Amino acid sequence: MTSQHIPMFAQVNKYFDKAAAYVDHPPGLLAQIKACNSVFRISFPLKRDDGTIEVIHGWRAQHSVHRLPTKGGIRFSPQVDEDEVSALAALMTYKCALVDVPFGGAKGAVRIDSTKYSEAELERVTRRYTYELFAKNLIGPGVDVPAPDYGTGPREMAWILDTSSSLANGQIDALGCVTGKPVTQGGVRGRAESTGRGVYFALREAVNDVEDMKAMGITPGLDGKRVIVQGLGNVGYHAAKFIQEGGGIIVALAEREGAVFCEKGLDLDRVMAHRKETGSILGFAGARDVATSREALEIECDVLVPAALENVITGENVDRIHAQIIVEGANGPITADASEKLLARGVLIVPDIYTNAGGVTVSYFEWVKNLSHMRFGRMEKRFQERSNEQLLQGVEHLTGLRFTPEDRGRATAAAGEEELVNSGLEETMVAAYAELRMIQKDRGVDLRTAAFINAIGKVAMAYLQRGIFP
Ligand code: NAD
């Protein structure tokens, strides 16, 4: 990947400026919305398992404090720098606004390749980084709430929780200081799959738009669409899983070591099992090996889902991309110039700030759960089931008919936490797409510009209605 050579914040700001031309706000306000409010940079020592000392570099950027807490993942990556963290924090501001999650945007990063450190070393890095945030009042349920991102997951979130809540001894809402935690440690059911599930909803909404698909000469619906997914981590794996379940055919999967391709479709879980067994997706029975992940992006397909890292579609390879629809699972996978070229060719790009917003949406649900100190559905589930049963009995009494045990089970079941979370996520993604689609049509712009117009409008409203301090 070439991400380190392309300044990412400038890319995000190009999209911002394109959309800003369609809104009617004072230039100073637009400049304030665009600016990254603060960046904390830290260098700290790590004692490695062999006793040597290594300096670790980290960042936390709070792009916009127009709403608090700020929110955004923590990335462990060897390529990360201040520009990338600021860009990712900016994307979080716009993403939260777009899906009506009441947070400002933030992002954190530690410059390490997590595959090259032991679990004990990663734990020390995570805890020290958390301590540094805590010491500067940059973490807390009402201040700034991290989450998983590239290279981190529930394990790191549990360490962050333990460190932060130990330091905040006695703080009653301490569980809400981080999201994406294991369910047993205050996490919410459905969070692990949420970003990928959201990517699926985004694609589903896009391909179900009969008018758009007709204009592109594509049959509406996901059924039978040939899909390529790059990155089989949290976002890519779950996106591929739900797309496959929704009727898409996964023709290629790409990882660090290369890619596998099969015209008839790959069985995702069998590919994952093969990778676990052999350490690589390559050599999967019945599939053709593709030497590099980048080459896989150029294979003929209907839908491309880049879900690994930024800047994978650039001026260098854009002319060789064949997909008609690109769904941005990762943040910033297409450079701004490549994006313009794709749009000119009639490619539909479903933009990152909408597509991968499912993660922060369900993180918001987790935070609400933590502040309420109770699992969703706990109070009403039994009550709802009993009410449903009474209704059924009433229908049986009136009709003289009996429901089968299976129908009865289905009709009386009430939602538990996972069903409620998934329902809230689907509602969020469907409603947000409808807003984008309306702006896209009204203004005659692409979906990304529509997304930025919408996000800028919502952030501007917060500034205009609250006023500017002091
Ligand atoms: P992850 O660490 O779980 O997975 C990333 C995967 O990409 C890994 O399996 C890694 O081996 C693979 N990868 C690395 N280089 C690759 C290459 N050259 N080609 C193909 N695969 C490669 O990370 P993630 O959480 O899935 O994040 C992926 C992207 O999605 C990032 O851009 C992140 O910012 C974004 N995102 C994540 C979340 C979330 O909830 N985790 C939410 C929103 C956006």
Short mmCIF file of C-alpha atoms and ligand atoms in Angstrom, two decimals:
data_model
loop_
_atom_site.label_atom_id
_atom_site.label_comp_id
_atom_site.label_asym_id
_atom_site.label_seq_id
_atom_site.Cartn_x
_atom_site.Cartn_y
_atom_site.Cartn_z
CA MET A 1 0.00 0.00 0.00
CA THR A 2 1.18 3.53 -0.68
CA SER A 3 -0.68 5.33 2.09
CA GLN A 4 2.38 7.05 3.61
CA HIS A 5 3.01 9.08 0.43
CA ILE A 6 -0.42 10.65 0.13
CA PRO A 7 -1.36 13.25 2.79
CA MET A 8 -4.77 12.11 3.91
CA PHE A 9 -6.11 15.23 5.64
CA ALA A 10 -5.75 17.18 2.39
CA GLN A 11 -7.82 14.48 0.65
CA VAL A 12 -10.60 14.78 3.22
CA ASN A 13 -10.50 18.57 2.90
CA LYS A 14 -10.83 18.33 -0.89
CA TYR A 15 -14.13 16.49 -0.37
CA PHE A 16 -15.12 19.10 2.24
CA ASP A 17 -14.37 22.00 -0.11
CA LYS A 18 -16.29 20.42 -2.97
CA ALA A 19 -19.37 20.11 -0.76
CA ALA A 20 -18.86 23.52 0.89
CA ALA A 21 -19.52 25.16 -2.49
CA TYR A 22 -23.14 23.98 -2.17
CA VAL A 23 -23.82 25.35 1.34
CA ASP A 24 -24.53 28.86 2.44
CA HIS A 25 -22.51 29.32 5.64
CA PRO A 26 -19.96 32.04 6.50
CA PRO A 27 -16.44 31.11 5.27
CA GLY A 28 -15.05 31.52 8.81
CA LEU A 29 -17.50 28.99 10.17
CA LEU A 30 -16.64 26.53 7.42
CA ALA A 31 -12.92 26.99 8.18
CA GLN A 32 -13.60 26.30 11.88
CA ILE A 33 -15.59 23.13 11.09
CA LYS A 34 -12.75 21.92 8.85
CA ALA A 35 -9.91 22.56 11.31
CA CYS A 36 -8.65 19.85 13.65
CA ASN A 37 -9.31 21.32 17.12
CA SER A 38 -6.42 19.64 18.95
CA VAL A 39 -3.78 16.96 18.57
CA PHE A 40 -1.96 15.34 21.48
CA ARG A 41 1.36 13.73 20.58
CA ILE A 42 3.15 11.39 22.96
CA SER A 43 6.40 9.38 22.97
CA PHE A 44 6.83 6.85 25.77
CA PRO A 45 9.12 3.92 26.58
CA LEU A 46 8.21 0.28 26.15
CA LYS A 47 10.27 -2.34 27.97
CA ARG A 48 10.32 -5.23 25.52
CA ASP A 49 10.22 -8.86 26.65
CA ASP A 50 13.98 -9.17 26.10
CA GLY A 51 14.64 -6.23 28.43
CA THR A 52 15.52 -3.65 25.75
CA ILE A 53 13.77 -0.28 25.71
CA GLU A 54 11.97 1.07 22.66
CA VAL A 55 10.38 4.49 22.14
CA ILE A 56 6.74 4.27 21.07
CA HIS A 57 4.99 7.19 19.32
CA GLY A 58 1.28 7.85 19.66
CA TRP A 59 -1.40 10.47 18.95
CA ARG A 60 -4.93 11.43 19.90
CA ALA A 61 -6.64 13.99 17.69
CA GLN A 62 -9.94 15.64 18.62
CA HIS A 63 -11.14 17.10 15.37
CA SER A 64 -14.33 18.71 16.62
CA VAL A 65 -15.59 19.38 20.13
CA HIS A 66 -18.87 20.91 18.94
CA ARG A 67 -20.43 17.94 20.74
CA LEU A 68 -18.99 15.99 23.65
CA PRO A 69 -17.76 13.39 24.21
CA THR A 70 -15.60 13.08 21.14
CA LYS A 71 -15.41 9.61 19.68
CA GLY A 72 -13.11 7.62 17.46
CA GLY A 73 -11.08 4.44 17.21
CA ILE A 74 -7.50 3.74 18.16
CA ARG A 75 -5.32 2.41 15.36
CA PHE A 76 -2.15 0.34 15.74
CA SER A 77 -0.28 0.72 12.47
CA PRO A 78 3.37 1.11 11.45
CA GLN A 79 2.50 3.82 8.88
CA VAL A 80 0.43 6.18 10.97
CA ASP A 81 1.39 9.82 11.46
CA GLU A 82 -0.20 13.04 12.72
CA ASP A 83 -1.71 13.87 9.33
CA GLU A 84 -3.44 10.49 9.10
CA VAL A 85 -4.81 10.69 12.66
CA SER A 86 -6.17 14.21 12.03
CA ALA A 87 -7.79 13.08 8.78
CA LEU A 88 -9.39 10.06 10.43
CA ALA A 89 -10.64 12.28 13.29
CA ALA A 90 -12.20 14.64 10.74
CA LEU A 91 -13.95 11.72 9.05
CA MET A 92 -15.35 10.79 12.48
CA THR A 93 -16.87 14.26 12.92
CA TYR A 94 -18.67 14.03 9.58
CA LYS A 95 -19.63 10.38 10.11
CA CYS A 96 -21.22 11.03 13.51
CA ALA A 97 -23.15 14.00 12.12
CA LEU A 98 -24.37 11.97 9.18
CA VAL A 99 -25.88 9.18 11.27
CA ASP A 100 -27.06 11.47 14.09
CA VAL A 101 -24.68 10.09 16.69
CA PRO A 102 -24.32 12.97 19.18
CA PHE A 103 -20.51 13.02 19.41
CA GLY A 104 -17.61 15.08 18.09
CA GLY A 105 -14.95 13.34 16.00
CA ALA A 106 -11.65 11.99 17.33
CA LYS A 107 -9.03 9.38 16.47
CA GLY A 108 -6.06 7.83 18.21
CA ALA A 109 -3.05 5.94 16.94
CA VAL A 110 0.07 4.17 18.04
CA ARG A 111 2.80 3.69 15.46
CA ILE A 112 3.51 -0.04 15.77
CA ASP A 113 3.02 -3.16 13.72
CA SER A 114 1.00 -5.20 16.19
CA THR A 115 1.99 -8.46 14.49
CA LYS A 116 5.61 -7.91 15.63
CA TYR A 117 4.96 -7.60 19.37
CA SER A 118 3.99 -10.17 22.00
CA GLU A 119 0.62 -9.97 23.71
CA ALA A 120 2.31 -8.83 26.93
CA GLU A 121 4.12 -6.03 25.05
CA LEU A 122 0.90 -4.91 23.37
CA GLU A 123 -0.80 -4.83 26.75
CA ARG A 124 1.97 -2.61 28.18
CA VAL A 125 1.73 -0.27 25.17
CA THR A 126 -2.06 -0.05 25.43
CA ARG A 127 -2.04 0.59 29.16
CA ARG A 128 0.71 3.24 29.00
CA TYR A 129 -1.03 4.99 26.09
CA THR A 130 -4.30 4.97 28.09
CA TYR A 131 -2.50 6.32 31.15
CA GLU A 132 -1.07 9.20 29.09
CA LEU A 133 -4.57 10.04 27.79
CA PHE A 134 -5.99 9.86 31.30
CA ALA A 135 -3.27 12.08 32.74
CA LYS A 136 -4.21 14.79 30.21
CA ASN A 137 -7.98 14.37 30.68
CA LEU A 138 -8.28 12.99 27.16
CA ILE A 139 -10.32 9.90 28.00
CA GLY A 140 -13.57 9.51 29.90
CA PRO A 141 -17.29 8.89 29.29
CA GLY A 142 -18.05 12.60 28.97
CA VAL A 143 -14.75 13.66 27.42
CA ASP A 144 -13.42 11.37 24.70
CA VAL A 145 -14.36 7.72 24.12
CA PRO A 146 -12.04 5.48 22.06
CA ALA A 147 -13.05 2.33 20.17
CA PRO A 148 -11.36 -0.35 18.04
CA ASP A 149 -9.85 0.45 14.65
CA TYR A 150 -7.20 -1.07 12.39
CA GLY A 151 -4.96 -3.38 14.47
CA THR A 152 -7.02 -3.22 17.69
CA GLY A 153 -10.09 -5.07 18.95
CA PRO A 154 -12.08 -6.05 22.07
CA ARG A 155 -8.91 -7.27 23.83
CA GLU A 156 -7.27 -3.82 23.68
CA MET A 157 -10.56 -2.13 24.64
CA ALA A 158 -10.73 -4.30 27.80
CA TRP A 159 -7.18 -3.18 28.74
CA ILE A 160 -8.14 0.45 28.13
CA LEU A 161 -11.24 0.04 30.30
CA ASP A 162 -9.27 -1.61 33.09
CA THR A 163 -6.55 1.07 33.08
CA SER A 164 -8.86 4.06 32.79
CA SER A 165 -11.41 2.83 35.33
CA SER A 166 -8.66 1.91 37.81
CA LEU A 167 -7.34 5.47 37.58
CA ALA A 168 -10.86 6.93 37.78
CA ASN A 169 -11.47 5.00 40.97
CA GLY A 170 -15.14 5.18 41.97
CA GLN A 171 -16.39 6.97 38.85
CA ILE A 172 -19.85 5.48 38.43
CA ASP A 173 -19.97 5.80 34.63
CA ALA A 174 -16.40 4.55 34.05
CA LEU A 175 -17.60 1.69 31.81
CA GLY A 176 -18.53 4.31 29.21
CA CYS A 177 -14.90 5.45 28.76
CA VAL A 178 -14.35 3.12 25.79
CA THR A 179 -16.53 1.09 23.41
CA GLY A 180 -16.05 -2.11 21.46
CA LYS A 181 -15.40 -3.94 24.73
CA PRO A 182 -16.04 -7.67 25.15
CA VAL A 183 -19.72 -8.24 26.02
CA THR A 184 -18.65 -9.67 29.38
CA GLN A 185 -16.90 -6.36 30.20
CA GLY A 186 -19.73 -3.95 29.44
CA GLY A 187 -19.73 -4.34 25.67
CA VAL A 188 -22.95 -4.57 23.70
CA ARG A 189 -24.10 -7.56 21.67
CA GLY A 190 -23.71 -6.90 17.95
CA ARG A 191 -20.80 -4.40 18.22
CA ALA A 192 -18.16 -6.77 16.81
CA GLU A 193 -20.16 -7.30 13.60
CA SER A 194 -21.66 -3.81 13.43
CA THR A 195 -19.32 -2.06 10.98
CA GLY A 196 -19.45 -4.96 8.51
CA ARG A 197 -23.21 -5.31 8.94
CA GLY A 198 -23.51 -1.59 8.26
CA VAL A 199 -21.41 -1.96 5.09
CA TYR A 200 -23.89 -4.62 3.96
CA PHE A 201 -26.86 -2.32 4.66
CA ALA A 202 -25.13 0.47 2.73
CA LEU A 203 -24.61 -1.76 -0.30
CA ARG A 204 -28.14 -3.14 -0.04
CA GLU A 205 -29.65 0.36 0.01
CA ALA A 206 -27.54 1.40 -2.98
CA VAL A 207 -28.37 -1.59 -5.18
CA ASN A 208 -32.05 -1.55 -4.21
CA ASP A 209 -32.42 1.94 -5.69
CA VAL A 210 -34.19 0.95 -8.91
CA GLU A 211 -33.74 4.36 -10.54
CA ASP A 212 -29.97 4.49 -9.88
CA MET A 213 -29.42 0.91 -11.00
CA LYS A 214 -31.48 1.45 -14.17
CA ALA A 215 -29.43 4.54 -15.03
CA MET A 216 -26.25 2.45 -14.65
CA GLY A 217 -27.64 -0.47 -16.67
CA ILE A 218 -27.47 -2.76 -13.62
CA THR A 219 -30.20 -5.11 -12.40
CA PRO A 220 -31.43 -3.88 -9.00
CA GLY A 221 -30.85 -6.06 -5.92
CA LEU A 222 -27.83 -7.82 -4.44
CA ASP A 223 -28.70 -11.29 -5.69
CA GLY A 224 -25.97 -12.67 -7.95
CA LYS A 225 -23.78 -9.54 -7.87
CA ARG A 226 -20.06 -10.43 -8.11
CA VAL A 227 -18.26 -8.92 -5.13
CA ILE A 228 -14.56 -8.51 -4.23
CA VAL A 229 -13.55 -7.74 -0.64
CA GLN A 230 -10.09 -6.48 0.34
CA GLY A 231 -9.11 -7.02 3.98
CA LEU A 232 -10.44 -9.84 6.12
CA GLY A 233 -10.25 -8.13 9.49
CA ASN A 234 -13.17 -6.93 11.54
CA VAL A 235 -14.80 -4.82 8.83
CA GLY A 236 -13.94 -6.87 5.73
CA TYR A 237 -14.77 -10.28 7.17
CA HIS A 238 -18.17 -9.24 8.50
CA ALA A 239 -19.02 -7.21 5.40
CA ALA A 240 -18.22 -10.25 3.22
CA LYS A 241 -20.25 -12.50 5.52
CA PHE A 242 -23.41 -10.39 5.42
CA ILE A 243 -23.06 -9.66 1.69
CA GLN A 244 -22.78 -13.40 1.02
CA GLU A 245 -25.81 -14.12 3.22
CA GLY A 246 -27.68 -11.35 1.37
CA GLY A 247 -27.20 -13.06 -2.00
CA GLY A 248 -23.92 -11.54 -3.26
CA ILE A 249 -21.29 -13.85 -4.76
CA ILE A 250 -17.84 -13.32 -3.25
CA VAL A 251 -15.59 -13.90 -6.30
CA ALA A 252 -12.35 -12.69 -4.71
CA LEU A 253 -10.91 -12.08 -1.24
CA ALA A 254 -7.67 -10.16 -0.69
CA GLU A 255 -5.34 -10.09 2.31
CA ARG A 256 -1.74 -8.99 3.01
CA GLU A 257 -0.29 -12.15 1.43
CA GLY A 258 -2.26 -11.94 -1.83
CA ALA A 259 -5.73 -12.89 -3.03
CA VAL A 260 -7.87 -15.82 -4.12
CA PHE A 261 -10.33 -15.73 -6.99
CA CYS A 262 -13.13 -18.06 -8.09
CA GLU A 263 -15.70 -17.02 -10.72
CA LYS A 264 -18.37 -19.28 -9.19
CA GLY A 265 -17.89 -17.78 -5.73
CA LEU A 266 -15.83 -18.50 -2.62
CA ASP A 267 -17.18 -19.90 0.63
CA LEU A 268 -15.99 -17.21 3.06
CA ASP A 269 -15.82 -19.33 6.19
CA ARG A 270 -13.97 -22.12 4.39
CA VAL A 271 -11.40 -19.58 3.14
CA MET A 272 -11.02 -18.27 6.71
CA ALA A 273 -10.59 -21.83 8.06
CA HIS A 274 -7.95 -22.48 5.35
CA ARG A 275 -6.10 -19.29 6.36
CA LYS A 276 -6.18 -20.31 10.02
CA GLU A 277 -4.80 -23.72 9.18
CA THR A 278 -2.09 -22.68 6.69
CA GLY A 279 -1.41 -19.06 7.68
CA SER A 280 -2.45 -17.80 4.23
CA ILE A 281 -5.54 -17.49 2.02
CA LEU A 282 -3.40 -18.59 -0.93
CA GLY A 283 -3.70 -22.17 -2.13
CA PHE A 284 -7.42 -22.44 -1.36
CA ALA A 285 -8.82 -25.49 -3.17
CA GLY A 286 -10.80 -24.63 -6.31
CA ALA A 287 -9.59 -21.01 -6.42
CA ARG A 288 -6.91 -19.24 -8.44
CA ASP A 289 -4.14 -17.42 -6.52
CA VAL A 290 -3.62 -13.72 -7.26
CA ALA A 291 -0.11 -12.56 -6.39
CA THR A 292 -0.94 -9.28 -4.64
CA SER A 293 -3.83 -7.66 -2.88
CA ARG A 294 -3.63 -4.67 -5.25
CA GLU A 295 -4.08 -6.88 -8.32
CA ALA A 296 -7.29 -8.26 -6.85
CA LEU A 297 -8.82 -4.77 -6.99
CA GLU A 298 -8.46 -4.85 -10.78
CA ILE A 299 -10.43 -8.07 -11.33
CA GLU A 300 -13.72 -7.75 -13.23
CA CYS A 301 -16.64 -7.56 -10.76
CA ASP A 302 -19.85 -5.66 -9.99
CA VAL A 303 -19.00 -4.49 -6.48
CA LEU A 304 -15.64 -3.74 -4.88
CA VAL A 305 -15.36 -3.41 -1.09
CA PRO A 306 -11.92 -2.07 -0.02
CA ALA A 307 -11.96 -2.76 3.72
CA ALA A 308 -8.31 -2.74 4.79
CA LEU A 309 -6.56 0.63 4.62
CA GLU A 310 -6.56 4.05 2.94
CA ASN A 311 -5.24 5.08 -0.50
CA VAL A 312 -5.53 1.72 -2.24
CA ILE A 313 -7.21 3.21 -5.34
CA THR A 314 -5.01 6.02 -6.63
CA GLY A 315 -4.08 7.72 -9.90
CA GLU A 316 -1.73 4.80 -10.51
CA ASN A 317 -4.37 2.02 -10.70
CA VAL A 318 -7.71 3.81 -11.14
CA ASP A 319 -7.86 3.16 -14.88
CA ARG A 320 -7.59 -0.57 -14.26
CA ILE A 321 -10.49 -0.73 -11.77
CA HIS A 322 -13.49 -2.47 -13.36
CA ALA A 323 -16.11 -2.41 -10.58
CA GLN A 324 -19.27 -0.42 -11.26
CA ILE A 325 -19.99 0.04 -7.58
CA ILE A 326 -17.36 0.72 -4.89
CA VAL A 327 -18.43 0.51 -1.28
CA GLU A 328 -15.79 2.09 0.99
CA GLY A 329 -15.52 -0.22 4.00
CA ALA A 330 -12.15 1.27 5.01
CA ASN A 331 -11.60 4.96 5.71
CA GLY A 332 -10.24 6.85 2.70
CA PRO A 333 -9.51 3.92 0.37
CA ILE A 334 -9.81 6.12 -2.76
CA THR A 335 -7.74 9.28 -3.28
CA ALA A 336 -9.68 12.41 -4.21
CA ASP A 337 -8.30 12.52 -7.76
CA ALA A 338 -9.02 8.84 -8.38
CA SER A 339 -12.50 9.41 -6.99
CA GLU A 340 -13.15 12.14 -9.62
CA LYS A 341 -11.99 9.82 -12.41
CA LEU A 342 -14.27 7.03 -11.23
CA LEU A 343 -17.25 9.40 -10.99
CA ALA A 344 -16.57 10.64 -14.52
CA ARG A 345 -16.77 7.03 -15.67
CA GLY A 346 -20.16 6.61 -13.98
CA VAL A 347 -18.95 4.44 -11.10
CA LEU A 348 -21.16 4.60 -8.02
CA ILE A 349 -19.05 5.26 -4.90
CA VAL A 350 -20.78 4.68 -1.58
CA PRO A 351 -18.57 6.85 0.66
CA ASP A 352 -16.73 5.80 3.84
CA ILE A 353 -18.33 8.41 6.11
CA TYR A 354 -21.67 6.74 5.44
CA THR A 355 -20.67 3.14 4.64
CA ASN A 356 -18.63 2.32 7.75
CA ALA A 357 -20.71 4.41 10.19
CA GLY A 358 -22.31 1.24 11.60
CA GLY A 359 -19.40 0.85 14.02
CA VAL A 360 -19.77 4.23 15.68
CA THR A 361 -23.56 3.85 15.66
CA VAL A 362 -23.40 0.68 17.74
CA SER A 363 -20.59 2.17 19.85
CA TYR A 364 -23.11 4.90 20.69
CA PHE A 365 -25.60 2.21 21.74
CA GLU A 366 -22.89 0.63 23.91
CA TRP A 367 -22.14 3.97 25.56
CA VAL A 368 -25.86 4.50 26.27
CA LYS A 369 -26.03 0.99 27.75
CA ASN A 370 -23.01 1.76 29.97
CA LEU A 371 -24.55 5.00 31.24
CA SER A 372 -27.86 3.27 31.95
CA HIS A 373 -26.04 0.35 33.63
CA MET A 374 -28.48 -2.14 32.15
CA ARG A 375 -28.67 -4.50 29.18
CA PHE A 376 -31.09 -3.41 26.44
CA GLY A 377 -34.39 -5.34 26.59
CA ARG A 378 -33.95 -6.57 30.16
CA MET A 379 -36.97 -4.72 31.54
CA GLU A 380 -39.48 -5.27 28.76
CA LYS A 381 -38.69 -8.64 27.13
CA ARG A 382 -40.88 -10.89 29.31
CA PHE A 383 -43.65 -8.31 29.50
CA GLN A 384 -43.69 -8.05 25.71
CA GLU A 385 -43.73 -11.83 25.28
CA ARG A 386 -46.67 -12.18 27.67
CA SER A 387 -48.59 -9.42 25.88
CA ASN A 388 -47.95 -11.15 22.54
CA GLU A 389 -49.18 -14.45 23.99
CA GLN A 390 -52.39 -12.81 25.21
CA LEU A 391 -52.97 -11.31 21.79
CA LEU A 392 -52.52 -14.71 20.16
CA GLN A 393 -54.93 -16.30 22.62
CA GLY A 394 -57.46 -13.59 21.77
CA VAL A 395 -57.11 -14.35 18.04
CA GLU A 396 -57.51 -18.11 18.72
CA HIS A 397 -60.58 -17.48 20.84
CA LEU A 398 -62.22 -15.34 18.15
CA THR A 399 -61.35 -17.60 15.19
CA GLY A 400 -61.54 -21.00 16.86
CA LEU A 401 -58.18 -21.84 15.19
CA ARG A 402 -54.90 -22.86 16.87
CA PHE A 403 -51.42 -21.59 16.03
CA THR A 404 -48.73 -24.27 15.51
CA PRO A 405 -46.01 -24.28 18.22
CA GLU A 406 -43.52 -22.87 15.63
CA ASP A 407 -45.82 -19.99 14.63
CA ARG A 408 -46.58 -19.35 18.29
CA GLY A 409 -42.87 -19.21 19.13
CA ARG A 410 -42.21 -16.75 16.30
CA ALA A 411 -45.19 -14.53 17.06
CA THR A 412 -44.62 -14.25 20.80
CA ALA A 413 -40.82 -13.77 20.76
CA ALA A 414 -39.68 -10.35 21.94
CA ALA A 415 -36.42 -8.64 21.13
CA GLY A 416 -33.34 -9.10 23.30
CA GLU A 417 -30.27 -6.89 23.23
CA GLU A 418 -28.83 -8.19 19.96
CA GLU A 419 -32.11 -7.87 18.04
CA LEU A 420 -32.60 -4.33 19.36
CA VAL A 421 -29.04 -3.30 18.46
CA ASN A 422 -29.35 -4.73 14.94
CA SER A 423 -32.71 -3.05 14.50
CA GLY A 424 -31.30 0.31 15.61
CA LEU A 425 -28.34 -0.12 13.27
CA GLU A 426 -30.54 -0.97 10.28
CA GLU A 427 -32.85 1.96 10.97
CA THR A 428 -29.83 4.29 11.18
CA MET A 429 -28.25 3.09 7.93
CA VAL A 430 -31.55 3.11 6.00
CA ALA A 431 -32.56 6.58 7.23
CA ALA A 432 -29.10 8.03 6.53
CA TYR A 433 -29.09 6.65 2.99
CA ALA A 434 -32.52 8.15 2.34
CA GLU A 435 -31.16 11.56 3.41
CA LEU A 436 -28.11 11.21 1.17
CA ARG A 437 -30.20 10.09 -1.78
CA MET A 438 -32.50 13.09 -1.40
CA ILE A 439 -29.58 15.57 -1.33
CA GLN A 440 -27.90 13.74 -4.21
CA LYS A 441 -31.02 14.12 -6.34
CA ASP A 442 -31.87 17.69 -5.29
CA ARG A 443 -28.34 19.02 -5.85
CA GLY A 444 -27.31 16.76 -8.72
CA VAL A 445 -24.14 15.70 -6.89
CA ASP A 446 -22.37 12.39 -6.18
CA LEU A 447 -23.12 10.48 -2.96
CA ARG A 448 -19.92 11.59 -1.19
CA THR A 449 -20.60 15.25 -1.86
CA ALA A 450 -24.18 14.71 -0.66
CA ALA A 451 -22.79 13.11 2.52
CA PHE A 452 -20.45 16.06 3.16
CA ILE A 453 -23.22 18.60 2.44
CA ASN A 454 -25.40 16.85 5.00
CA ALA A 455 -22.66 16.53 7.62
CA ILE A 456 -21.46 20.13 7.23
CA GLY A 457 -25.06 21.34 7.59
CA LYS A 458 -25.55 19.44 10.84
CA VAL A 459 -22.24 20.55 12.41
CA ALA A 460 -22.85 24.15 11.30
CA MET A 461 -26.28 24.03 12.93
CA ALA A 462 -24.70 23.07 16.26
CA TYR A 463 -22.35 26.09 16.08
CA LEU A 464 -25.08 28.49 14.94
CA GLN A 465 -27.66 27.46 17.52
CA ARG A 466 -25.28 27.16 20.49
CA GLY A 467 -23.26 30.23 19.63
CA ILE A 468 -19.51 30.54 19.93
CA PHE A 469 -17.84 30.65 23.35
CA PRO A 470 -17.05 33.14 24.87
P1 NAD B 1 -8.48 -4.96 11.28
O1 NAD B 1 -7.14 -4.75 11.85
O2 NAD B 1 -9.47 -5.78 12.04
O3 NAD B 1 -8.37 -5.62 9.82
C1 NAD B 1 -7.63 -5.11 8.79
C2 NAD B 1 -7.26 -6.28 7.87
O4 NAD B 1 -6.63 -5.78 6.69
C3 NAD B 1 -6.28 -7.25 8.53
O5 NAD B 1 -6.78 -8.58 8.41
C4 NAD B 1 -5.00 -7.04 7.74
O6 NAD B 1 -4.18 -8.22 7.64
C5 NAD B 1 -5.57 -6.66 6.38
N1 NAD B 1 -4.61 -6.02 5.50
C6 NAD B 1 -3.52 -5.25 5.79
N2 NAD B 1 -2.88 -4.87 4.68
C7 NAD B 1 -3.58 -5.40 3.65
C8 NAD B 1 -3.44 -5.37 2.24
N3 NAD B 1 -2.42 -4.74 1.67
N4 NAD B 1 -4.37 -6.01 1.48
C9 NAD B 1 -5.39 -6.68 2.03
N5 NAD B 1 -5.58 -6.76 3.36
C10 NAD B 1 -4.69 -6.13 4.16
O7 NAD B 1 -9.05 -3.50 10.97
P2 NAD B 1 -10.57 -3.08 10.78
O8 NAD B 1 -11.10 -2.69 12.09
O9 NAD B 1 -11.29 -4.11 9.98
O10 NAD B 1 -10.40 -1.73 9.93
C11 NAD B 1 -10.28 -1.73 8.52
C12 NAD B 1 -10.65 -0.36 7.99
O11 NAD B 1 -11.99 -0.05 8.39
C13 NAD B 1 -9.78 0.79 8.49
O12 NAD B 1 -9.70 1.76 7.46
C14 NAD B 1 -10.59 1.34 9.64
O13 NAD B 1 -10.28 2.69 9.91
C15 NAD B 1 -11.99 1.18 9.10
N6 NAD B 1 -13.05 1.17 10.12
C16 NAD B 1 -13.07 0.26 11.13
C17 NAD B 1 -14.11 0.26 12.05
C18 NAD B 1 -14.24 -0.77 13.15
O14 NAD B 1 -15.29 -0.79 13.82
N7 NAD B 1 -13.29 -1.64 13.36
C19 NAD B 1 -15.14 1.22 11.94
C20 NAD B 1 -15.10 2.14 10.89
C21 NAD B 1 -14.05 2.09 9.98
#
